Short mmCIF file of C-alpha atoms and ligand atoms in Angstrom, two decimals:
data_model
loop_
_atom_site.label_atom_id
_atom_site.label_comp_id
_atom_site.label_asym_id
_atom_site.label_seq_id
_atom_site.Cartn_x
_atom_site.Cartn_y
_atom_site.Cartn_z
CA MET A 46 -83.45 -55.46 -23.49
CA ASN A 47 -81.00 -54.76 -26.04
CA ARG A 48 -79.09 -51.51 -24.81
CA GLU A 49 -79.55 -50.00 -28.49
CA PHE A 50 -82.68 -50.72 -28.73
CA GLU A 51 -83.60 -49.30 -25.36
CA LYS A 52 -81.64 -46.36 -26.47
CA ILE A 53 -83.60 -45.94 -29.33
CA VAL A 54 -86.78 -46.26 -27.62
CA ARG A 55 -85.76 -43.48 -24.86
CA GLU A 56 -84.93 -41.19 -27.62
CA ALA A 57 -88.26 -41.38 -29.31
CA GLY A 58 -90.09 -40.64 -26.19
CA GLU A 59 -87.82 -37.21 -25.97
CA ILE A 60 -89.75 -36.38 -29.15
CA ILE A 61 -92.81 -37.01 -27.34
CA LYS A 62 -92.06 -35.13 -24.20
CA ARG A 63 -90.95 -32.35 -26.30
CA GLY A 64 -94.47 -31.88 -27.91
CA PHE A 65 -96.22 -33.12 -24.62
CA SER A 66 -97.28 -29.95 -23.19
CA GLU A 67 -97.64 -27.45 -26.32
CA GLU A 68 -100.93 -26.62 -28.12
CA LYS A 69 -100.94 -29.08 -31.00
CA ASP A 70 -102.06 -28.89 -34.38
CA ILE A 71 -104.42 -31.58 -35.11
CA ASP A 72 -105.18 -33.65 -38.51
CA PHE A 73 -108.13 -35.67 -38.71
CA LYS A 74 -108.24 -39.37 -40.03
CA SER A 75 -111.81 -39.38 -39.13
CA ARG A 76 -114.31 -37.24 -37.13
CA VAL A 77 -112.36 -38.45 -34.00
CA ASP A 78 -109.39 -40.33 -34.97
CA LEU A 79 -106.91 -37.84 -34.50
CA VAL A 80 -103.19 -37.13 -35.87
CA THR A 81 -100.48 -34.54 -34.86
CA LYS A 82 -96.98 -34.16 -36.57
CA PHE A 83 -95.61 -35.54 -33.93
CA ASP A 84 -96.87 -39.12 -34.52
CA LEU A 85 -94.94 -38.91 -37.62
CA GLU A 86 -91.77 -37.69 -36.37
CA VAL A 87 -91.72 -40.34 -33.85
CA GLU A 88 -92.55 -42.77 -36.64
CA LEU A 89 -90.09 -42.01 -39.29
CA PHE A 90 -87.58 -41.64 -35.98
CA LEU A 91 -88.07 -45.04 -35.06
CA LYS A 92 -88.74 -46.85 -38.70
CA SER A 93 -85.06 -45.75 -39.57
CA ARG A 94 -83.25 -46.67 -36.70
CA VAL A 95 -85.10 -50.16 -35.64
CA GLN A 96 -84.81 -51.22 -39.18
CA LYS A 97 -80.79 -50.95 -38.88
CA LEU A 98 -81.16 -52.92 -35.72
CA TYR A 99 -83.27 -55.67 -37.64
CA PRO A 100 -82.51 -55.67 -40.75
CA ASP A 101 -84.44 -58.63 -41.88
CA PHE A 102 -87.62 -57.85 -40.83
CA GLU A 103 -90.41 -55.96 -42.67
CA ILE A 104 -91.64 -52.37 -40.48
CA VAL A 105 -95.38 -52.14 -40.29
CA GLY A 106 -95.91 -48.63 -38.68
CA GLU A 107 -98.83 -46.85 -38.18
CA GLU A 108 -98.67 -43.92 -39.70
CA THR A 109 -96.48 -44.96 -43.30
CA SER A 110 -97.67 -48.39 -43.88
CA SER A 111 -100.84 -49.71 -45.78
CA GLU A 112 -103.98 -51.45 -44.36
CA SER A 113 -102.60 -54.57 -45.82
CA PHE A 114 -99.58 -54.94 -43.47
CA GLY A 115 -97.43 -56.76 -45.79
CA THR A 116 -96.74 -60.12 -46.64
CA ALA A 117 -93.24 -60.89 -44.83
CA SER A 118 -93.01 -63.40 -41.97
CA LYS A 119 -90.86 -61.35 -39.60
CA LYS A 120 -92.62 -58.12 -38.94
CA ILE A 121 -91.92 -55.24 -36.46
CA TYR A 122 -95.23 -53.19 -35.94
CA ILE A 123 -94.79 -49.59 -34.57
CA ASP A 124 -97.28 -47.62 -33.05
CA PRO A 125 -95.29 -44.10 -32.47
CA ILE A 126 -97.83 -42.84 -30.27
CA ASP A 127 -100.35 -44.93 -28.88
CA GLY A 128 -103.24 -42.66 -27.15
CA THR A 129 -102.99 -39.60 -29.41
CA THR A 130 -106.08 -38.05 -28.31
CA ASN A 131 -104.59 -38.32 -24.57
CA PHE A 132 -101.49 -36.61 -26.20
CA VAL A 133 -103.31 -33.93 -27.91
CA HIS A 134 -105.27 -33.29 -24.50
CA SER A 135 -101.96 -33.31 -22.56
CA LEU A 136 -103.16 -36.34 -20.45
CA PRO A 137 -100.27 -38.43 -19.51
CA PHE A 138 -101.44 -41.78 -20.53
CA VAL A 139 -99.16 -42.24 -23.81
CA ALA A 140 -96.95 -44.78 -25.22
CA ILE A 141 -94.73 -45.93 -27.99
CA SER A 142 -95.47 -49.74 -28.70
CA ILE A 143 -93.20 -51.62 -30.72
CA GLY A 144 -94.07 -55.40 -31.23
CA ILE A 145 -91.49 -57.99 -32.88
CA TRP A 146 -93.25 -60.81 -34.50
CA GLU A 147 -92.14 -63.78 -36.54
CA ASP A 148 -94.82 -66.32 -38.12
CA GLY A 149 -97.45 -64.92 -36.49
CA GLU A 150 -96.08 -65.27 -33.17
CA PRO A 151 -94.63 -62.47 -30.81
CA LEU A 152 -90.89 -62.44 -29.94
CA GLU A 153 -90.27 -59.08 -28.04
CA GLY A 154 -92.17 -56.43 -27.25
CA VAL A 155 -92.05 -52.77 -25.82
CA VAL A 156 -94.21 -50.40 -24.49
CA TYR A 157 -92.84 -46.89 -23.42
CA ASN A 158 -94.39 -44.10 -21.44
CA PRO A 159 -92.30 -41.30 -21.72
CA ILE A 160 -94.24 -38.82 -19.60
CA LEU A 161 -94.64 -41.16 -16.39
CA ASP A 162 -90.97 -42.98 -17.20
CA GLU A 163 -92.44 -46.31 -17.54
CA LEU A 164 -90.88 -49.09 -20.02
CA PHE A 165 -92.60 -52.44 -20.15
CA TYR A 166 -90.33 -55.19 -21.93
CA ALA A 167 -91.34 -58.70 -22.73
CA LYS A 168 -89.07 -61.48 -24.56
CA ARG A 169 -90.34 -64.88 -25.43
CA ASN A 170 -90.06 -67.01 -22.91
CA SER A 171 -88.06 -64.60 -20.55
CA GLY A 172 -90.58 -62.97 -19.05
CA ALA A 173 -92.34 -59.30 -18.81
CA PHE A 174 -90.82 -56.30 -16.98
CA LEU A 175 -91.54 -52.87 -15.59
CA ASN A 176 -88.41 -50.81 -15.38
CA GLY A 177 -86.11 -53.77 -14.92
CA LYS A 178 -88.76 -55.28 -12.16
CA LYS A 179 -90.12 -58.86 -12.85
CA ILE A 180 -93.91 -58.15 -13.47
CA SER A 181 -96.99 -60.76 -13.51
CA VAL A 182 -100.66 -60.50 -14.08
CA SER A 183 -102.89 -60.12 -10.43
CA SER A 184 -104.34 -63.35 -8.82
CA ARG A 185 -107.80 -62.08 -8.65
CA ASP A 186 -110.46 -64.88 -9.44
CA SER A 187 -113.75 -63.42 -9.61
CA LEU A 188 -114.92 -60.88 -12.17
CA GLN A 189 -116.91 -58.97 -9.35
CA ASP A 190 -113.50 -58.26 -7.85
CA GLY A 191 -111.74 -57.18 -10.78
CA LEU A 192 -110.91 -53.88 -12.65
CA ILE A 193 -111.68 -53.94 -16.13
CA SER A 194 -110.27 -51.89 -19.11
CA THR A 195 -111.54 -51.32 -22.33
CA GLY A 196 -111.72 -48.78 -25.27
CA PHE A 197 -114.38 -47.58 -27.93
CA PRO A 198 -114.03 -47.85 -31.32
CA TYR A 199 -113.67 -44.87 -33.48
CA THR A 200 -116.64 -46.05 -35.61
CA LYS A 201 -118.52 -45.35 -32.60
CA VAL A 202 -119.74 -42.26 -34.18
CA GLU A 203 -121.49 -43.77 -36.67
CA LYS A 204 -123.69 -45.57 -34.42
CA GLY A 205 -124.04 -48.40 -36.13
CA ASP A 206 -123.21 -52.43 -35.44
CA ASP A 207 -119.66 -51.59 -33.61
CA TYR A 208 -121.18 -48.97 -31.62
CA GLU A 209 -124.46 -51.12 -30.81
CA TRP A 210 -121.90 -54.00 -29.63
CA THR A 211 -119.81 -51.75 -27.43
CA VAL A 212 -122.71 -50.61 -25.62
CA LYS A 213 -124.30 -54.00 -25.01
CA VAL A 214 -121.13 -55.53 -23.77
CA PHE A 215 -120.50 -52.60 -21.59
CA SER A 216 -123.82 -52.61 -20.32
CA GLU A 217 -123.38 -56.53 -19.39
CA ILE A 218 -119.70 -56.17 -17.94
CA LEU A 219 -120.40 -52.83 -15.83
CA PRO A 220 -122.76 -54.40 -13.06
CA LYS A 221 -120.56 -57.31 -12.64
CA CYS A 222 -117.22 -56.06 -12.05
CA ARG A 223 -115.37 -53.44 -9.71
CA ASP A 224 -115.47 -51.20 -12.17
CA VAL A 225 -114.44 -50.28 -15.63
CA ARG A 226 -111.54 -47.78 -17.07
CA ARG A 227 -111.41 -46.56 -20.39
CA TYR A 228 -107.68 -45.48 -20.17
CA GLY A 229 -107.07 -44.26 -23.91
CA SER A 230 -104.05 -46.54 -24.96
CA ALA A 231 -104.72 -50.04 -25.75
CA SER A 232 -100.74 -51.07 -25.17
CA LEU A 233 -100.93 -49.41 -21.88
CA ASP A 234 -103.85 -51.42 -21.15
CA LEU A 235 -102.28 -54.59 -21.73
CA ALA A 236 -99.29 -53.19 -20.08
CA TYR A 237 -101.37 -52.47 -16.80
CA LEU A 238 -102.83 -55.82 -17.35
CA SER A 239 -99.53 -57.94 -17.37
CA LYS A 240 -98.41 -55.79 -13.81
CA GLY A 241 -101.96 -56.77 -12.18
CA THR A 242 -103.46 -53.22 -12.00
CA PHE A 243 -106.12 -54.69 -14.39
CA ASP A 244 -107.37 -58.12 -14.12
CA GLY A 245 -109.10 -57.88 -17.80
CA TYR A 246 -109.47 -55.93 -20.71
CA TYR A 247 -111.58 -56.12 -24.29
CA GLU A 248 -111.84 -53.83 -27.22
CA LEU A 249 -113.26 -53.94 -30.52
CA ASN A 250 -111.24 -53.05 -33.98
CA LEU A 251 -107.73 -52.86 -32.86
CA GLN A 252 -105.22 -52.83 -35.12
CA PRO A 253 -101.73 -54.93 -34.94
CA TRP A 254 -99.68 -51.83 -34.25
CA ASP A 255 -102.03 -51.36 -30.97
CA VAL A 256 -101.69 -54.92 -29.27
CA SER A 257 -98.20 -56.37 -30.94
CA ALA A 258 -96.08 -55.72 -28.03
CA GLY A 259 -99.00 -55.64 -25.35
CA ILE A 260 -99.94 -59.54 -26.32
CA LEU A 261 -96.54 -60.67 -25.15
CA LEU A 262 -96.30 -58.55 -22.09
CA VAL A 263 -99.68 -60.05 -20.91
CA GLU A 264 -98.86 -63.64 -21.77
CA GLU A 265 -95.07 -63.33 -20.37
CA ALA A 266 -96.63 -62.32 -17.36
CA GLY A 267 -98.86 -65.32 -16.91
CA GLY A 268 -102.23 -64.11 -18.94
CA GLU A 269 -103.96 -65.16 -21.64
CA ILE A 270 -105.32 -63.50 -24.95
CA ARG A 271 -108.58 -64.45 -26.62
CA ASN A 272 -110.82 -63.52 -29.43
CA HIS A 273 -114.54 -63.05 -29.36
CA SER A 274 -115.05 -66.73 -29.36
CA GLY A 275 -112.73 -67.75 -26.53
CA GLU A 276 -109.98 -69.00 -28.91
CA LYS A 277 -106.39 -67.85 -29.07
CA TYR A 278 -106.05 -64.14 -30.39
CA LYS A 279 -104.89 -63.91 -34.02
CA ILE A 280 -102.97 -60.94 -34.88
CA GLU A 281 -104.23 -58.85 -38.34
CA VAL A 282 -107.23 -61.35 -38.23
CA ASP A 283 -109.40 -60.97 -34.97
CA ARG A 284 -111.49 -58.05 -34.42
CA VAL A 285 -112.26 -58.65 -30.71
CA ILE A 286 -109.34 -59.06 -27.93
CA VAL A 287 -110.20 -60.25 -24.61
CA ALA A 288 -107.09 -60.31 -22.29
CA THR A 289 -107.39 -61.65 -18.64
CA ASN A 290 -105.27 -62.68 -15.85
CA GLY A 291 -106.43 -66.42 -16.97
CA LYS A 292 -108.70 -66.35 -13.77
CA VAL A 293 -111.63 -64.12 -14.69
CA GLY A 294 -113.02 -66.19 -17.34
CA GLU A 295 -116.62 -64.91 -17.13
CA LEU A 296 -115.27 -62.10 -18.72
CA ASN A 297 -114.84 -64.17 -21.96
CA SER A 298 -118.25 -65.48 -21.31
CA ILE A 299 -119.72 -61.95 -21.39
CA VAL A 300 -118.24 -60.92 -24.51
CA SER A 301 -118.45 -63.96 -26.50
CA SER A 302 -122.22 -63.96 -25.55
CA VAL A 303 -122.90 -60.86 -27.20
CA GLU A 304 -123.21 -61.24 -31.16
CA LEU A 305 -120.69 -59.52 -33.58
CA ARG A 306 -121.92 -58.09 -36.55
C1 LIG B 404 -106.05 -45.85 -29.70
C2 LIG B 404 -106.07 -45.99 -28.49
C3 LIG B 404 -107.11 -46.16 -27.66
C4 LIG B 404 -108.27 -47.45 -28.40
C5 LIG B 404 -108.24 -46.80 -30.10
C6 LIG B 404 -106.87 -46.83 -30.64
P1 LIG B 404 -104.33 -44.26 -31.05
O1 LIG B 404 -104.60 -45.78 -30.62
O2 LIG B 404 -105.19 -47.47 -28.23
O3 LIG B 404 -106.85 -46.50 -26.70
O4 LIG B 404 -109.29 -47.21 -28.08
O5 LIG B 404 -108.99 -47.64 -30.54
O6 LIG B 404 -106.82 -46.80 -31.87
O7 LIG B 404 -105.25 -44.10 -32.56
O8 LIG B 404 -104.17 -43.23 -30.21
O9 LIG B 404 -102.83 -44.89 -31.78
CA1 LIG B 405 -102.81 -46.95 -31.46
CA1 LIG B 406 -100.98 -44.54 -33.03
#
């Protein structure tokens, strides 16, 4: 990983560490979608510093970009704090997620949890690493022996189609695997899949900045990223992400079997 890039990410991590243990004022994007002044501070810091390092890329940040994600072919997706609910409650599963993409394909990805000092990094065709050590997905090949991670969409509060889908898929998967975890940070879910802790992961309604770095981590660690139909996942397009070690295909079948409305 480029030294300057790593320095920037670690400096941004210091902002998260500063806010982690204190009582935080919360703003609400929706009833359960929280944001703090630290989310914005980290994003503004990263935006200006990363832009200088990659001047010909468009920065798409969760807190400062519009929903349309822009039209550039070269983009850097930034989630300044992935796991804001954890951050608000001082639960140490929070991460900075930065994914560098060109023409719909990932080039580099970094997921950094400053609280546990875990820095995941992947570069296309060069492997995935945790704190400089090469990592790979697990070799477990049965869903029944697998630990599966997931997340619940913020739209759950409306008890509409997204909620129905989430509950149905969950009820199908829960008896068929070792157990399910809800970690609260999509980028870390993918990072932990890439290092073999989780064997599969799925979620509905994620945004590009949630997954832009984790996708490359999983792929470079030997795993697979698919959509609801079992095809290759398309960033900015697909609503469902299913990530696996490439060996628990039953997870893909179960997710696909529940109709998406
Ligand atoms: C959220 C986390 C969570 C996932 C949500 C995301 P945020 O990101 O990744 O695990 O379930 O869908 O929005 O809001 O903490 O940046
Ligand atoms: Ca996020
Ligand atoms: Ca966030």
